[in-house]
Each structure stands twice: as C-alpha cells, then as structure tokens.
Coordinates of C-alpha atoms in Angstrom, one line a residue:
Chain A
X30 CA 52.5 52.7 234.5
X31 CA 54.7 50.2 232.7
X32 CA 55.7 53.2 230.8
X33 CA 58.2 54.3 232.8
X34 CA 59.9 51.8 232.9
X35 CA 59.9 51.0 229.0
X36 CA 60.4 55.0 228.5
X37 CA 63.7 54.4 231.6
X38 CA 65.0 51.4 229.5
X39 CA 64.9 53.8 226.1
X40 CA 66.6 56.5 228.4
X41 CA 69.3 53.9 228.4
X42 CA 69.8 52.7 225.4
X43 CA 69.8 56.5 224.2
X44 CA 72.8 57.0 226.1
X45 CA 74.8 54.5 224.9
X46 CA 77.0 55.5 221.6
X47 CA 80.5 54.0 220.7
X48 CA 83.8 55.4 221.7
X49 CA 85.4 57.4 218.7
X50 CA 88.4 54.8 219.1
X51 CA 86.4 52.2 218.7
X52 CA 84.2 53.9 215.5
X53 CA 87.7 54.7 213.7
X54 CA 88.9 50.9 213.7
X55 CA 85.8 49.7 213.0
X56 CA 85.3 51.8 210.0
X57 CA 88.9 50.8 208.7
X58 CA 87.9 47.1 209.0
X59 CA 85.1 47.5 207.5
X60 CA 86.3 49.1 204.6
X61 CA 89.1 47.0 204.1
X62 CA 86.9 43.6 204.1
X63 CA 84.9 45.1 200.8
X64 CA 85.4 42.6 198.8
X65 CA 86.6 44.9 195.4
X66 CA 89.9 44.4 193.2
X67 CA 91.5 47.7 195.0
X68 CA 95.1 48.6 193.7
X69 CA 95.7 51.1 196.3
X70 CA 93.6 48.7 199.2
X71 CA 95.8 48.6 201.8
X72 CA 95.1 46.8 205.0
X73 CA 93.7 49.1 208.0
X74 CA 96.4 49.0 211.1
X75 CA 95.5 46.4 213.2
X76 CA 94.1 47.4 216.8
X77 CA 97.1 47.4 219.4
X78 CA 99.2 49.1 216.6
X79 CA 96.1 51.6 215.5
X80 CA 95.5 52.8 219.1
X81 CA 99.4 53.2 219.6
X82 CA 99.5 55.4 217.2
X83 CA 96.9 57.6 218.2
X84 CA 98.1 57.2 222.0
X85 CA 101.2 58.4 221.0
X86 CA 99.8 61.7 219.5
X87 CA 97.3 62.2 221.4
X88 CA 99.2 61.8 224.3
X89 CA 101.3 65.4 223.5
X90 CA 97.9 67.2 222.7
X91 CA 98.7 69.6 225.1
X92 CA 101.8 70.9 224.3
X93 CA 100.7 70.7 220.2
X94 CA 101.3 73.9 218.8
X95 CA 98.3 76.0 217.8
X96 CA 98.5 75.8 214.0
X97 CA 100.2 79.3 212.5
X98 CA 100.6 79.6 209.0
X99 CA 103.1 81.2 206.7
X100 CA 101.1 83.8 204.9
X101 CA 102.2 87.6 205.9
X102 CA 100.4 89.5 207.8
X103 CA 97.3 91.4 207.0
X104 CA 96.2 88.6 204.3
X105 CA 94.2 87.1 206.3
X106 CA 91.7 89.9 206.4
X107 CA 88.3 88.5 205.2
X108 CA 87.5 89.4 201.9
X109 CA 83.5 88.6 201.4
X110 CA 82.6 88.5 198.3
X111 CA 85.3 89.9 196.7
X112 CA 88.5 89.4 195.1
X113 CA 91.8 89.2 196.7
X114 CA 94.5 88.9 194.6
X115 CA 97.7 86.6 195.3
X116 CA 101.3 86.5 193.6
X117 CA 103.0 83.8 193.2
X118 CA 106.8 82.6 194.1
X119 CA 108.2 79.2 192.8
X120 CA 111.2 79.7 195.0
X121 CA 114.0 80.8 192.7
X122 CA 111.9 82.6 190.3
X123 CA 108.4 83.9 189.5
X124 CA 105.7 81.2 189.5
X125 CA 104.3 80.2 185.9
X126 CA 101.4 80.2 184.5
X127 CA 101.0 76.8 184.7
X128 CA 101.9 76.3 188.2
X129 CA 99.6 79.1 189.0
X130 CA 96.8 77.1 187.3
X131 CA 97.5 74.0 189.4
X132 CA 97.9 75.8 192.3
X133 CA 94.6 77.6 191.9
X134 CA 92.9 74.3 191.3
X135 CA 94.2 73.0 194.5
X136 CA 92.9 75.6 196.2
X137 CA 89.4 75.0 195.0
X138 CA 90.1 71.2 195.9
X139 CA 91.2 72.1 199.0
X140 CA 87.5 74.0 199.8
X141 CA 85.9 71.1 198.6
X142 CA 87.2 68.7 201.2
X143 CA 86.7 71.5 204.1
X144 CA 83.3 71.4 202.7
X145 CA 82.8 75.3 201.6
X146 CA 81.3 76.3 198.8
X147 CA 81.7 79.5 196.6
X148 CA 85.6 79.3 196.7
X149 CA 86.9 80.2 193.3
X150 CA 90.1 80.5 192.1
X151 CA 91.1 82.5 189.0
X152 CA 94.3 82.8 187.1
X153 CA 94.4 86.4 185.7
X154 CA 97.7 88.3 184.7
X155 CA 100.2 86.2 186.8
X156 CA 98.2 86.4 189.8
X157 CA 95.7 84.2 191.2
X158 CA 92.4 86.4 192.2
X159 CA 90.5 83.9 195.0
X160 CA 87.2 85.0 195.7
X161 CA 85.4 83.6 198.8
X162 CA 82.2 82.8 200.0
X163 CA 80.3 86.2 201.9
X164 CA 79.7 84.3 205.0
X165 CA 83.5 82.9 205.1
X166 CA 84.8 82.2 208.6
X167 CA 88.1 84.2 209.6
X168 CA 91.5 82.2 209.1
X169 CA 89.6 80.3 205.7
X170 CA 92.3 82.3 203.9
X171 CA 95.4 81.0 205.8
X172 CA 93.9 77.7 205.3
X173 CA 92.9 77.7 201.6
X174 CA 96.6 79.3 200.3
X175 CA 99.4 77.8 203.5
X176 CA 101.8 75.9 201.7
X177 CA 100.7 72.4 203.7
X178 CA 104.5 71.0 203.2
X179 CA 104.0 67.9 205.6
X180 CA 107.4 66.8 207.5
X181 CA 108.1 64.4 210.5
X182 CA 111.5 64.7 212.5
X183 CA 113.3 62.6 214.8
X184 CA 113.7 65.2 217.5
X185 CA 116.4 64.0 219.5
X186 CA 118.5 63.2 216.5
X187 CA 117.9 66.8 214.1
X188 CA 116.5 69.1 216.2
X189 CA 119.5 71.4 217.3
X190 CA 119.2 73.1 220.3
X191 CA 116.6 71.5 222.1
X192 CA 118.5 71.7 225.4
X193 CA 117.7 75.0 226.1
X194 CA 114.4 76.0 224.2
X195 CA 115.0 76.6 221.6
X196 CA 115.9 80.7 219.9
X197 CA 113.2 83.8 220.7
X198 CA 114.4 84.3 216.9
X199 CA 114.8 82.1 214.1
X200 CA 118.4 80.7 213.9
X201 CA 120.7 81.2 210.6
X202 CA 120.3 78.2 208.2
X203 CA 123.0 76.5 206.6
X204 CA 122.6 73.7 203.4
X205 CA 120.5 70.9 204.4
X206 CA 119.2 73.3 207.9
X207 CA 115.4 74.4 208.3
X208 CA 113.7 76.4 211.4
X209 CA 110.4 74.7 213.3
X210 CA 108.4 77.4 215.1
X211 CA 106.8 75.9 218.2
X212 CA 104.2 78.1 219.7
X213 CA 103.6 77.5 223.4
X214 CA 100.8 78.6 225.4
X215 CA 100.2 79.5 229.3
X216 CA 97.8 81.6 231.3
X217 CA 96.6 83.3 228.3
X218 CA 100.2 84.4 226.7
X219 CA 101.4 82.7 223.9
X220 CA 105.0 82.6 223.2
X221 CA 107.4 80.9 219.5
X222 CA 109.9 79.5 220.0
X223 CA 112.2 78.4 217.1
X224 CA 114.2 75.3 216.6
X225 CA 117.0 74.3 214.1
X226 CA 116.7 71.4 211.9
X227 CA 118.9 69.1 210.5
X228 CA 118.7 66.9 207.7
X229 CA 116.0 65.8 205.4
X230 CA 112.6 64.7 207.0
X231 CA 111.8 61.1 207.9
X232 CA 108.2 61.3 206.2
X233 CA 106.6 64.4 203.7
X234 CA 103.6 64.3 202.1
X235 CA 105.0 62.0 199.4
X236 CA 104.4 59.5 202.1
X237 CA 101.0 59.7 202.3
X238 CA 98.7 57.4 200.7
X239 CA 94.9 59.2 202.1
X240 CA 94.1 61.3 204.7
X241 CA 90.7 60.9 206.5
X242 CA 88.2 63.5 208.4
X243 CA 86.9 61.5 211.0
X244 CA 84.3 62.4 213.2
X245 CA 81.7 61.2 215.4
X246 CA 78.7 62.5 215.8
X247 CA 76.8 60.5 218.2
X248 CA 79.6 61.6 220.9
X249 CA 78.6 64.3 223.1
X250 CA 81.6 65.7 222.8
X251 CA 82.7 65.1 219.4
X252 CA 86.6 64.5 219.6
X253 CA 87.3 64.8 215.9
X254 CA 90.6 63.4 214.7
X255 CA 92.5 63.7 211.0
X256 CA 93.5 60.3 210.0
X257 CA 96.7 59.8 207.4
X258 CA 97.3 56.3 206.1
X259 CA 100.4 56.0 204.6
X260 CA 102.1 54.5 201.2
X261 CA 104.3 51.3 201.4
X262 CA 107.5 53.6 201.4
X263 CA 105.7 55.7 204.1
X264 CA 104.9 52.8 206.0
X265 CA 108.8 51.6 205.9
X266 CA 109.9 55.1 206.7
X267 CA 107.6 55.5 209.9
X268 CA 108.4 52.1 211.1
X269 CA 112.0 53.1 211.0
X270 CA 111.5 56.2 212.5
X271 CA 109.7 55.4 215.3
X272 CA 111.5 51.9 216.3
X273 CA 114.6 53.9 216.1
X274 CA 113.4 56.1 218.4
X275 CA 111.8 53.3 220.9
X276 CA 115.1 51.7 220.5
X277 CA 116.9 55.0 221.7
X278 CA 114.6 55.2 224.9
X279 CA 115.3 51.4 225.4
X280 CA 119.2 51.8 225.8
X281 CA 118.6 55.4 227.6
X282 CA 115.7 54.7 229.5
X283 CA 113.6 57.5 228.8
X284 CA 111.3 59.0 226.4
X285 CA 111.9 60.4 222.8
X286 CA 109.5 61.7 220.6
X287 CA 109.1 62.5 216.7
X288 CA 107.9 66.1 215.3
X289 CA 104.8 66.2 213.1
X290 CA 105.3 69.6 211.6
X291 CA 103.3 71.0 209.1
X292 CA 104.9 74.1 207.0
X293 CA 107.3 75.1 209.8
X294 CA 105.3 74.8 212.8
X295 CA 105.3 71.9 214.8
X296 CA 102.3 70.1 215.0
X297 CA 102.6 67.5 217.1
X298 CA 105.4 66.0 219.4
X299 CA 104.4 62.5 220.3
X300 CA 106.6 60.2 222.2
X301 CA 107.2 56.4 221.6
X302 CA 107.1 54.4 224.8
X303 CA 109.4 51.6 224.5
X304 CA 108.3 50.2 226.5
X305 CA 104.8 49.6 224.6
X306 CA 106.2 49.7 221.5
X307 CA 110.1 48.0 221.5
X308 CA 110.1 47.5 217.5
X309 CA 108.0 51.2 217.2
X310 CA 105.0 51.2 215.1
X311 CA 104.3 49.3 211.8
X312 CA 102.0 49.5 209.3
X313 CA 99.0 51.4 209.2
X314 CA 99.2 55.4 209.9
X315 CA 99.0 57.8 212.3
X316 CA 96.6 60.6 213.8
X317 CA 96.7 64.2 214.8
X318 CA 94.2 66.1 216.6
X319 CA 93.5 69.7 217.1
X320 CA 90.2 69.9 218.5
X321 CA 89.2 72.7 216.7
X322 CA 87.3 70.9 213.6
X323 CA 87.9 73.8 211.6
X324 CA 91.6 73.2 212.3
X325 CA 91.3 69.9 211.5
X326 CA 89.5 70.7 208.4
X327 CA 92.4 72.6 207.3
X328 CA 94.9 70.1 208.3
X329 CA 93.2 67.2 206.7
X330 CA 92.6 69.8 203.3
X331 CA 96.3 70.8 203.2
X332 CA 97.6 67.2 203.8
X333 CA 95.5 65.1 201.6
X334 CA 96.1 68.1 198.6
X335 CA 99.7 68.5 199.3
X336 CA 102.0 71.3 198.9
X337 CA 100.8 74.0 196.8
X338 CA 103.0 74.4 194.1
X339 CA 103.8 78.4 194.3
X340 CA 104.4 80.0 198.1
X341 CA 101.2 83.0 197.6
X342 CA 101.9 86.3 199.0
X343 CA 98.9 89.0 199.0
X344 CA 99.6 91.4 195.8
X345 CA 100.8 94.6 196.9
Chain B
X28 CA 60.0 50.5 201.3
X29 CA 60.8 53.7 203.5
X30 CA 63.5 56.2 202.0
X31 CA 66.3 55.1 204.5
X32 CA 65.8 51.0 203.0
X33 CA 65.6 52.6 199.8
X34 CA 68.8 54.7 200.3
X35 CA 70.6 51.7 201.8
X36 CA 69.7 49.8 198.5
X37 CA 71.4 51.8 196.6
X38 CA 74.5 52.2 199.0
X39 CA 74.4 48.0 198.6
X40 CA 74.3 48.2 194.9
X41 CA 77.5 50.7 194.6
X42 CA 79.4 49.5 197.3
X43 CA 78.8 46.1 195.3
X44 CA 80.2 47.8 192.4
X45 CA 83.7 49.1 194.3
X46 CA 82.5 52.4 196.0
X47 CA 84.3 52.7 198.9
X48 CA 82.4 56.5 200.0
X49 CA 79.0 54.2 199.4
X50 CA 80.5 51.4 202.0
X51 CA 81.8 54.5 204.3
X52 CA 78.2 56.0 204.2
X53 CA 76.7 52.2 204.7
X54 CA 78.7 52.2 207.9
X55 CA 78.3 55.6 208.6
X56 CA 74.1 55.0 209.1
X57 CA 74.1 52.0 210.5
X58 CA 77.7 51.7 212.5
X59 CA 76.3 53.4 216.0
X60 CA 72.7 50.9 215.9
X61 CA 75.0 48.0 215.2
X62 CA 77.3 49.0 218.4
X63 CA 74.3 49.7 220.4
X64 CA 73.0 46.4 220.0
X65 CA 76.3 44.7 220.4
X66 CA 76.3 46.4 224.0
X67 CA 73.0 45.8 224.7
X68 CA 73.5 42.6 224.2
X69 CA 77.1 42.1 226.4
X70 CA 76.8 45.2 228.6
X71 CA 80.6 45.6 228.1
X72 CA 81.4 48.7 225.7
X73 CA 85.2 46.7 225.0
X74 CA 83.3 43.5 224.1
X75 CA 80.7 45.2 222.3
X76 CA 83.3 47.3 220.2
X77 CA 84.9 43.7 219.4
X78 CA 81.6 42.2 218.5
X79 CA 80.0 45.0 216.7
X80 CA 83.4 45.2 214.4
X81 CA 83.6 41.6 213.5
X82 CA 79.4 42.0 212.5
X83 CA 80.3 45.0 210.1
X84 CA 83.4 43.1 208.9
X85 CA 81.3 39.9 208.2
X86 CA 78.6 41.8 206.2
X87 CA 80.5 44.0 204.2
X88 CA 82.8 41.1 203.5
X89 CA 79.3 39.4 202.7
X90 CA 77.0 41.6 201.1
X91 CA 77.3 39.9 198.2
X92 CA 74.7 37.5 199.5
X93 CA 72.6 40.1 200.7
X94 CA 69.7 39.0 198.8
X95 CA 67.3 42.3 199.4
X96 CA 69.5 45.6 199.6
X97 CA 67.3 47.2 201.1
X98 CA 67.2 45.2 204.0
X99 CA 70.5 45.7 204.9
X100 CA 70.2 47.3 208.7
X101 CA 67.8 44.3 209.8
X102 CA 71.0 42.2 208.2
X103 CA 73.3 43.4 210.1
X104 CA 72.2 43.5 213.3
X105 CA 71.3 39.8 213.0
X106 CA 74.8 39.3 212.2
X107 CA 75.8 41.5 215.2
X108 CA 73.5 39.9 217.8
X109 CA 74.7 36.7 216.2
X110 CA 78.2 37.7 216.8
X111 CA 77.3 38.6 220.5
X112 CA 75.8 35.5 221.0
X113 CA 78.4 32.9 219.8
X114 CA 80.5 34.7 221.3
X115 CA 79.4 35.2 224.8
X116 CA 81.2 32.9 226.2
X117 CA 84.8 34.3 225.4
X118 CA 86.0 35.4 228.2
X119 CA 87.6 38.8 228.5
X120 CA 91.2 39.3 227.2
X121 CA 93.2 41.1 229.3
X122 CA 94.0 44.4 228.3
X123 CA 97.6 45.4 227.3
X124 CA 98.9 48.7 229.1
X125 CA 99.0 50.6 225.8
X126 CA 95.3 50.1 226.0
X127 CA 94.6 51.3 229.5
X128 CA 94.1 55.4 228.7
X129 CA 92.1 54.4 226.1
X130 CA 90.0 52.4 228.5
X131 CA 89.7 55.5 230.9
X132 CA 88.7 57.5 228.2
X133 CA 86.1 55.0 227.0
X134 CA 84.7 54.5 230.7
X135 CA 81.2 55.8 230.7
X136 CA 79.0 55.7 234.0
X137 CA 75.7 55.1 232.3
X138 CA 72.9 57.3 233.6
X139 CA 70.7 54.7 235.1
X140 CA 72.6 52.2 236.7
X141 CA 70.5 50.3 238.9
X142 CA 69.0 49.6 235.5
X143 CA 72.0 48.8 232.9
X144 CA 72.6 46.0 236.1
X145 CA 69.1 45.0 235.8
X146 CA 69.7 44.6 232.3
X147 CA 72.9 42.7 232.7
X148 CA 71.6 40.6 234.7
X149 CA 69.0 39.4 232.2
X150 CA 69.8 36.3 230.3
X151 CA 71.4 37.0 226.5
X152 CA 68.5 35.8 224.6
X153 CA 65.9 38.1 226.7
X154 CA 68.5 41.3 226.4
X155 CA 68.6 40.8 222.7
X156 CA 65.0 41.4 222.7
X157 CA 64.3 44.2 225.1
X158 CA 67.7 45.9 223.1
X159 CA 66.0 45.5 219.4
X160 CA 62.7 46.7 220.5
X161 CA 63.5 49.0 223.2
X162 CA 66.9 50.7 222.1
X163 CA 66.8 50.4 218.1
X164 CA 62.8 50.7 218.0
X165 CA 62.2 47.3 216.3
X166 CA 58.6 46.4 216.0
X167 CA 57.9 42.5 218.0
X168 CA 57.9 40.9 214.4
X169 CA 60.6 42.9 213.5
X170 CA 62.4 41.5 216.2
X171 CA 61.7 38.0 215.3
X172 CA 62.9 38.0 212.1
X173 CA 66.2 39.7 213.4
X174 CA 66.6 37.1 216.1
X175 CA 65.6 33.8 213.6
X176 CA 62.8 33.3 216.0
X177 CA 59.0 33.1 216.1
X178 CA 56.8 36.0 216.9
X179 CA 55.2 34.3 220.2
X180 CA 58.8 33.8 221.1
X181 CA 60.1 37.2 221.3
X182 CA 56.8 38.4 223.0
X183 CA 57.0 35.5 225.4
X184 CA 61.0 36.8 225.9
X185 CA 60.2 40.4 226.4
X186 CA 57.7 39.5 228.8
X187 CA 60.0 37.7 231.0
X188 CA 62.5 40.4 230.3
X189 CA 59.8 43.1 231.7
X190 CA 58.9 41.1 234.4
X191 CA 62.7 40.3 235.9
X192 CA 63.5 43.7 235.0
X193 CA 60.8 45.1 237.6
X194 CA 61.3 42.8 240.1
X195 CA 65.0 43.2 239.9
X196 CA 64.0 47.1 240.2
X197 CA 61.1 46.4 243.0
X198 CA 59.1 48.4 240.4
X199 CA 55.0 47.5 241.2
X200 CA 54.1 45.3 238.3
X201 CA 51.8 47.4 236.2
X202 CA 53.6 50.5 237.3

C-alpha cells in the first residue's frame, strides 16, 4: 500500500536531528537576538571563531586527563543518608564561621546545577556536616566539596619541565611556582605525572562570565559539552593567550597548546593551529568535554560556582 | 489549545518579559522540528544548520509581533521554510579548513538513501510539504497555513510529491 512508502518517508525524517555543533551556535544566536535591555548580554562567538574554539579542545580529548580531585583519600566513601562531617582550612588559618557558611551554601548551589536533590549543607561547631541524598552516585562527594579553582596556562611558556614528562613526584615549589598533575591513561594502567608551573594563570574563574550544560538529546550519541563564556577581561585575556601562542607556532612552525586545569589537574591541553587561527581566538568562550555527563556535571557545577572558599578535609 | 501551545504561550509571554531560561526552553522544544524542516527542505545538514539558525534568530528577534503565543511552533517553521526558500538559491560557501572535522563529524549517511535522493530531487515547494506533513506531523490545513498557501494547493503538491516520489522509486502506484 501507499503506506509504506508514507511510513518509509517518516522513517526518514525520524532519522534526521541536528549536529550538537550546530544546536550550540544556534542556541547562542538565538539567545542573543532576544530583544531585552541585558547588562551582562554579550554577543554569542561568531561561527568560525565558536567552532575553533571547540576544535581546539576537542581536538586533545584524548589525552585530557581524567578529572582527580583534591580531597584525601577515603572521603569519598558514600555516605547515604547520613552525615559526614568536613573541617575547614582557609589556607593560613582555620576557616570562619562565615566562610564556612558561604561555602556550605555553595555546595548546595553546586547540587542544584548538577541537578540532585536532598544535598544539605549544615554549619555546626566549625565544621560543615553535608548530608546526601540515599541513592547518591559514587564520586558526588569529590564533586560537591573539590575546590573548582579554574586556571589556563600557556604551556610552552610556564610549564617547567615539559621536555621530559614531567616528575613521578610532585616537584618543590618556589614563590610564584604551582604543580599540575596530568593523569595519562594506556591499556588499562593509569599513570600522574606532575608538572611545574610558573607564574600566575592567563584566565581563573574571575574570568568567567557563565558556564553552560549543553546537551543534546535528539543525538544518538549524546556528546555533551560544558560551555564557559567569558567576561570582557576574560575575553581580552584569552585572545592574548591564544594569539600568543598561534603567533609562537607561526615563527616555529609547529604546534603549541594552552592548559585548562581545573584544581591542579589538567583538564584539557588544546593546541592553536596557526595556521587556522594567526591572531588566536577572540571573543566568545571556550568548551571542554569529558564525555562522562556526570563529569561534566561536576565541571560545569564547580566552574560556574567558583572556588569554594575553605579547602574541606573529612573530620577525623 | 493543547498543553504544549499552552506551555509555549507562556514561554512567549516571559521570554517577552527578559527570561532568558524561558527563550532557552522556547528553543529547546522547538529547535530540533525547526532544523528538521530546514533540511527537509535543502537536503543539506550545513545549509539547513544556516537556515534553521537565521529562522530562530528572526523569531526570537521578532516575537514581539507574534500576535497568538501559543502559536509559536507553526510560526517558526514558516519563518524557517521561508528562510529555506529565499534562500535556495545561495549557493554553497566553501568551507574553511577549520571547519572540515567538523564536517566529518556532522556527515551522516541517512538510512534510506535511494529515498533522501528521491526527496531531493523533488522541487522545494513540494519538499516543504511532504517535510511538514510527513516529518513534523502537520495536518494538510495545517500545512497550508504554514506554507501561506491554500488547502487545495498543498493537497494538489503532496500529490505530485507522492507521485514523483514513487516513480522516482519504481514503487507500484497504490503500493
């Protein structure tokens, strides 16, 4: 009957659903053309500089570290239902009670945004006691409490040591020095590696203006991505950072790359092509992607809250 | 008025009023139809990206002139096929190399495609139609308004459509 060939023609149309590229400009566009007096509307990259950006991170996907966070061991051990309790340390003295609060507030914030409920925070007797949901997945911990201290590098330029791989052990730090762990993975071993630092960060998460969750569900294979557009200063800071960079591949005719590293452990490690990008990349923001949407969850949580005020260590 | 036009009437109303996580859910519904139709209509998933963009763009830019909320998908789309339409005759931009890994990626064999080159084949006006009505389940006078045309005009189209579409197939009329 003329059904099948109405039912193939449905078949068809079923099958058709728009590229996750192409659903992340569009949505930025979009939002931008709302016609609304927006003091912090800023206008969505344009499309050759939007897809450059994600190129470039994307593109070192594969050798992206697998997300470790700082707490110690053992406090990640799920706590259903109950309480666990969590001191505080501001750095050069014992958190307040007031940066306990905040920080226990941003904790609850940061369930909100990875959309799980029954996350409560509690400040009681210098400690923050977090209680989580029964059915909590393993690793909600590490995510709700990491620090999330955001920080881009130019590698070539401050990372010390590059040239042979880096230390099995975290290097000595002098004034102005910081360590990145970068955790590699082949045929089912993992190995850290540790790099030194030097000098301040190019971008923190001062720099960022919002950070998006983006997903698409009418992919089959949903590739979701987290989504950071950045301030004016942020802007200015990654354009200089990445067109000094492209500039440095120009003269030397090869690749460098930038470190996305969030609390210590490298992220991301995209390179700029100057090639594609001479004057490196303006406006707009970048993208990282994990794969694991619980990761990205996390990520996108940690970066949009910022740092946590107090560094939480499991009481006892 | 069904509850997704009455939803979408309210998305309207507060996006109208500066809520940018109403517009986000207003594209979030309706962003993968208005695509579909797009490439429906060009057969080109670069093009349609392109055309299905500048659509959103022009009606959230314009939904102050939306004059029934709740009508906002059937809107759109007509802005989208619109889009399509005027713009058929653009030809394609080359593609810059930063683009081209992208363009892997976004390379998708569809499943059926002796029919997708049917389809292509069809003129722009009669692929609008089978797309509404076949892909996005738009009723004939649905299909009309959408399109700006008469009722007898988009059956008369979709019967053409049918008809090239079988013989371009070899598929027995009546089959």
């Amino acid at each position: 009957m003329g059904a099948d060939l109405e039912d193939r023609i449905r078949s068809l149309g079923d099958a058709a659903t728009p590229s996750q590229a192409a659903t992340l400009r569009a949505r930025g566009a979009a939002l931008d053309a709302l016609p609304q007096p927006r003091a912090r509307r800023r206008a969505w990259p344009p499309r050759r500089r939007m897809v450059s950006a994600a190129m470039a991170v994307a593109g070192t996907v594969a050798i992206a570290a697998v997300l470790v966070f700082s707490l110690p061991r053992g406090a990640d051990a799920p706590a259903p239902g109950g309480g666990i309790t969590l001191v505080g340390d501001a750095g050069t003295a014992p958190a307040t009670d007031a940066q306990l609060r905040d920080t226990a507030r941003m904790i609850e914030r940061r369930a909100q945004i990875m959309d799980v409920d029954g996350v409560r925070a509690d400040v009681v007797g210098g400690a923050i006691v977090l209680r989580l949901p029964g059915d909590a997945e393993p690793g909600l911990l590490t995510s709700l409490t990491a620090r999330g201290e955001l920080a881009m590098y130019d590698w070539a330029a401050q990372v010390v040591d590059r040239g042979d791989g880096g230390s099995p052990t975290p290097p000595a730090t002098g004034p102005g020095e910081s360590v990145i762990a970068v955790r590699q993975s082949a045929a089912r071993t993992t190995s850290t590696r540790y790099y030194l630092v030097r000098g301040a960060p190019a971008l923190t998460n001062a720099d960022i203006a919002e950070v998006s969750l983006l997903d698409d569900p009418m992919t089959t294979t949903p590739r979701p991505f987290v989504a950071a557009t950045l301030t004016p200063g942020g802007e200015r800071a990654f354009h200089e950072l990445t067109r000094t960079i492209a500039q440095r591949g120009a003269i030397q005719q090869k690749l460098f790359s930038f470190a996305i590293v969030l609390d210590d452990v490298l992220v991301s490690n995209p390179t700029i092509d100057p090639q594609d990008l001479p004057d490196g990349i303006s406006g707009g923001g970048f993208q990282i992607q994990l794969g694991d949407p619980t990761q990205n969850r996390a990520v996108a949580a940690q970066i949009q809250e910022g740092p946590l005020p107090v560094a939480l260590t499991p009481a006892g | 008025m069904d509850d997704t036009a009455t939803h979408d009437a309210g998305l309207v109303r507060d996006a109208l009023g500066g809520s940018r996580p109403a517009a986000q859910e207003l594209f979030e519904r309706h962003w993968p139809r208005a695509w579909r139709a797009a490439y429906g209509v060009l057969g080109d998933r670069q093009r349609a990206d392109d055309a299905a963009q500048a659509g959103m763009v022009r009606a959230l830019e314009r939904l102050a002139s939306l004059k029934d909320p709740a009508a906002f998908g059937p809107w759109l789309l007509r802005i989208v096929v619109r889009e399509c339409l005027d713009g058929r005759r653009r030809t394609r931009r080359d593609v810059p190399l930063e683009h081209a890994a992208e363009l892997a990626a976004d390379t998708v064999e569809p499943p059926d495609p002796a029919l997708a080159a049917a389809i292509r084949a069809l003129s722009p006006d009669r692929r609008a139609v089978v797309v509404l009505h076949f892909w996005l389940g738009h009723s004939l006078p649905e299909v009309a308004d959408i399109l700006g045309i008469a009722e007898g005009t988009a059956h008369s189209r979709l019967s053409r459509a049918l008809t090239q579409l079988r013989s371009h197939l070899e598929v027995p009329h009546g089959r």
